[in-house]
mmCIF file of C-alpha atoms and ligand atoms in Angstrom:
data_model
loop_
_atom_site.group_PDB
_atom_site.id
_atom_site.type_symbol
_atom_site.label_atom_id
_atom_site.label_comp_id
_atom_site.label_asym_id
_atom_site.label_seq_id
_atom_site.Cartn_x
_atom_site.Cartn_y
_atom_site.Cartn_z
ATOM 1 C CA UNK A 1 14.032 3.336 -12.356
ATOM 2 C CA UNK A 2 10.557 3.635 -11.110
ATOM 3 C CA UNK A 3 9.947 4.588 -7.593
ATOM 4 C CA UNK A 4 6.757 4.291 -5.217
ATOM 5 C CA UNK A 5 6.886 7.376 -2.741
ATOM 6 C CA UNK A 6 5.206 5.620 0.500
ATOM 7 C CA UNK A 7 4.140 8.871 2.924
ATOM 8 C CA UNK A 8 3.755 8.361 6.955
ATOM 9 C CA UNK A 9 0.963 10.088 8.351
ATOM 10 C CA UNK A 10 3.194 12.909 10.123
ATOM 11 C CA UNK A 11 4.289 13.493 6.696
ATOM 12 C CA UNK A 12 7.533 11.606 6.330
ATOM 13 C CA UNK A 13 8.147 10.905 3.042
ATOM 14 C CA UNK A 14 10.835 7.421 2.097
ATOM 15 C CA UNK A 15 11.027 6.430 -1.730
ATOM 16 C CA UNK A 16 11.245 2.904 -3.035
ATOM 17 C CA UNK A 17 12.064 2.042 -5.880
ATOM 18 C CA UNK A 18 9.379 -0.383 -7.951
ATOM 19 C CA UNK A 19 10.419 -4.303 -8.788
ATOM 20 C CA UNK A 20 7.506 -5.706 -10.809
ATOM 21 C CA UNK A 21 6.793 -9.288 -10.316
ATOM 22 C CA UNK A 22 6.872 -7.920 -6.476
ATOM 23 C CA UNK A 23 3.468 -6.775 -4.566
ATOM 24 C CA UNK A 24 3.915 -3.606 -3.136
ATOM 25 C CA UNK A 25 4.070 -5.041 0.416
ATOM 26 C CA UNK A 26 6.978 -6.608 -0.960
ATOM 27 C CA UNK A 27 8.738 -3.603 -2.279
ATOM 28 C CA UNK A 28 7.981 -1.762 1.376
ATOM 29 C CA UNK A 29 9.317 -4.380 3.328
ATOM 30 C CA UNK A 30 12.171 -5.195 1.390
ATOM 31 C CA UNK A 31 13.070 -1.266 1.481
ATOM 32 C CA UNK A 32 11.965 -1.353 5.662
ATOM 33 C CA UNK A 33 9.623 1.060 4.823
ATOM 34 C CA UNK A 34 8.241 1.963 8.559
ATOM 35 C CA UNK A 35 4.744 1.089 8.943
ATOM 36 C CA UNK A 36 3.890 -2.255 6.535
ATOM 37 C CA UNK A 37 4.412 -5.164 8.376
ATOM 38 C CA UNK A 38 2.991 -7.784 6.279
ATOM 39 C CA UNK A 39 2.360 -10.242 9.229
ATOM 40 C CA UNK A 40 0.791 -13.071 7.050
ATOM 41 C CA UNK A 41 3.056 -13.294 3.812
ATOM 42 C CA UNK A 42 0.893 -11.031 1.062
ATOM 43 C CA UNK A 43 -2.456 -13.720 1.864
ATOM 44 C CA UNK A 44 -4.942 -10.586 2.362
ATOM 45 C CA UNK A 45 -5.216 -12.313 5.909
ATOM 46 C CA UNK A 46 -3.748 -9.851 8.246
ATOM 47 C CA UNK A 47 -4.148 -6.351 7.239
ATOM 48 C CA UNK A 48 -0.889 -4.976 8.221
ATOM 49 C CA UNK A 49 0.221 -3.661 4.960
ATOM 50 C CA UNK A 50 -2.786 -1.203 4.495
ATOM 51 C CA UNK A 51 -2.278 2.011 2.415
ATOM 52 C CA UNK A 52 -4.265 4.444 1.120
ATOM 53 C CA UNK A 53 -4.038 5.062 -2.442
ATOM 54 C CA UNK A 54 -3.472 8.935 -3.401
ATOM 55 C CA UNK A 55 -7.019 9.596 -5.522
ATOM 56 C CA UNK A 56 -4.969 10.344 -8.845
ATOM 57 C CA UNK A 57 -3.633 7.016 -9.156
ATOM 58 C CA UNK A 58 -6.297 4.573 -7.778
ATOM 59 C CA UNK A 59 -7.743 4.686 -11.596
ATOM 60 C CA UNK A 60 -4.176 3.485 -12.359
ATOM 61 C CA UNK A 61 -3.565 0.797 -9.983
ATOM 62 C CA UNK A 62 -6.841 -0.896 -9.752
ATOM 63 C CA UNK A 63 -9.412 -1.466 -7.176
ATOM 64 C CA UNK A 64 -9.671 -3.744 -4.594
ATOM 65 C CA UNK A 65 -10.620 -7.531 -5.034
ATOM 66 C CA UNK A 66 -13.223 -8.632 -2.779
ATOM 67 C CA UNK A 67 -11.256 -11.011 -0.647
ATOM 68 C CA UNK A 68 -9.453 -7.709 -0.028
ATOM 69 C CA UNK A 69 -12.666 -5.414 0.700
ATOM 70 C CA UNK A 70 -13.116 -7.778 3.065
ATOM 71 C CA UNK A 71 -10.386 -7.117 5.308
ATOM 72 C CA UNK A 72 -10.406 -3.404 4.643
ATOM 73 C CA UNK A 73 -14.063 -3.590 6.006
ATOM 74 C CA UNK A 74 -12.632 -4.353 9.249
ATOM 75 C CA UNK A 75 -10.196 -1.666 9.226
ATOM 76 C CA UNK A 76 -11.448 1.711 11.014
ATOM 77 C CA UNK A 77 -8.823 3.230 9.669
ATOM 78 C CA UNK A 78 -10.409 2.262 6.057
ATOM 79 C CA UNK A 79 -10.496 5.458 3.259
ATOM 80 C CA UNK A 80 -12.204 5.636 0.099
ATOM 81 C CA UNK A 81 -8.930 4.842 -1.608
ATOM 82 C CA UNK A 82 -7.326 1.971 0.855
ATOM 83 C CA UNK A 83 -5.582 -1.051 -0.903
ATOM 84 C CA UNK A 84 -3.929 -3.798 0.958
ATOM 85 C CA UNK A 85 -0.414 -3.477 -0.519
ATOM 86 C CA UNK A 86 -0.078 -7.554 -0.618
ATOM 87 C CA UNK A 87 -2.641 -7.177 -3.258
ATOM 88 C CA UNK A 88 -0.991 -5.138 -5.521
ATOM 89 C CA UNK A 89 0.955 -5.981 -8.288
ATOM 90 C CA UNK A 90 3.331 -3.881 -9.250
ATOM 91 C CA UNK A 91 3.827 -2.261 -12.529
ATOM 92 C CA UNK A 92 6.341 -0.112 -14.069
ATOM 93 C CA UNK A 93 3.555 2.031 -15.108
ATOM 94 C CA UNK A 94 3.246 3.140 -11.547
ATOM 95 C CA UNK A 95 6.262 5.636 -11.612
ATOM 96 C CA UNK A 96 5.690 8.483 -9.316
ATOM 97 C CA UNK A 97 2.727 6.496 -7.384
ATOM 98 C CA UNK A 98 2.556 8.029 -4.208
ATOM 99 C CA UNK A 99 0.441 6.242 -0.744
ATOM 100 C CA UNK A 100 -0.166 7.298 2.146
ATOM 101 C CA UNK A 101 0.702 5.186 5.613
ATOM 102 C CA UNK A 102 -2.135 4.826 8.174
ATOM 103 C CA UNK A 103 -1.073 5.903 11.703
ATOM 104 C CA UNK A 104 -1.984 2.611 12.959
ATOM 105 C CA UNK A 105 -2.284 -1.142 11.565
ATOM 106 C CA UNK A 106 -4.451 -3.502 12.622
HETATM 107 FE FE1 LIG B 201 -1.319 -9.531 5.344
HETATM 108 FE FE2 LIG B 201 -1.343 -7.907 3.264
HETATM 109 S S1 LIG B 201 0.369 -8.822 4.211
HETATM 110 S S2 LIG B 201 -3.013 -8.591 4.435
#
């Protein structure tokens, strides 16, 4: 089975294991992952799902759309590698993907 390693920013580390069809909001919240909330439903409207891609996979999972760049602009916890995990389709392919959790959400 493929799994998603989502890390807290104290270092905490809580696997998941990856559905596709599902976003990866999805998979976190389904799995109570501590730290994606998903407030609006996976619309890109909210910003509570936020990770940060680790650099080795971002080639992998795909960059950012722009409705999504837009509500990572607002984010000052924004890195080079942020995703909104709403906005991510999962793949089997992903196996061993590993993000990062921001200390805060918006
Ligand atoms: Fe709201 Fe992703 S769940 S932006």
């Amino acid at each position: 089975m493929a799994v998603v390693t989502f890390v807290s920013h104290d270092g905490e580390k809580f696997d998941a294991p990856l559905k596709e069809g599902q976003s990866l909001m999805q998979v976190a919240v389904n799995e109570a992952i501590p730290g994606i909330d998903g407030d609006c439903g996976g619309e890109a409207a909210c910003g509570t799902c936020h990770v940060v891609v680790d650099p080795q996979w971002s080639e992998t999972v795909g960059l950012s759309s722009p409705e999504e760049e837009e509500m990572l602009s607002m984010n000052p916890e924004r890195q080079p590698t942020s995703r909104l995990s709403c906005q991510m389709a999962v793949s089997a392919a992903w196996d061993g993907l590993t993000v990062d959790l921001p200390e805060f959400q918006m």
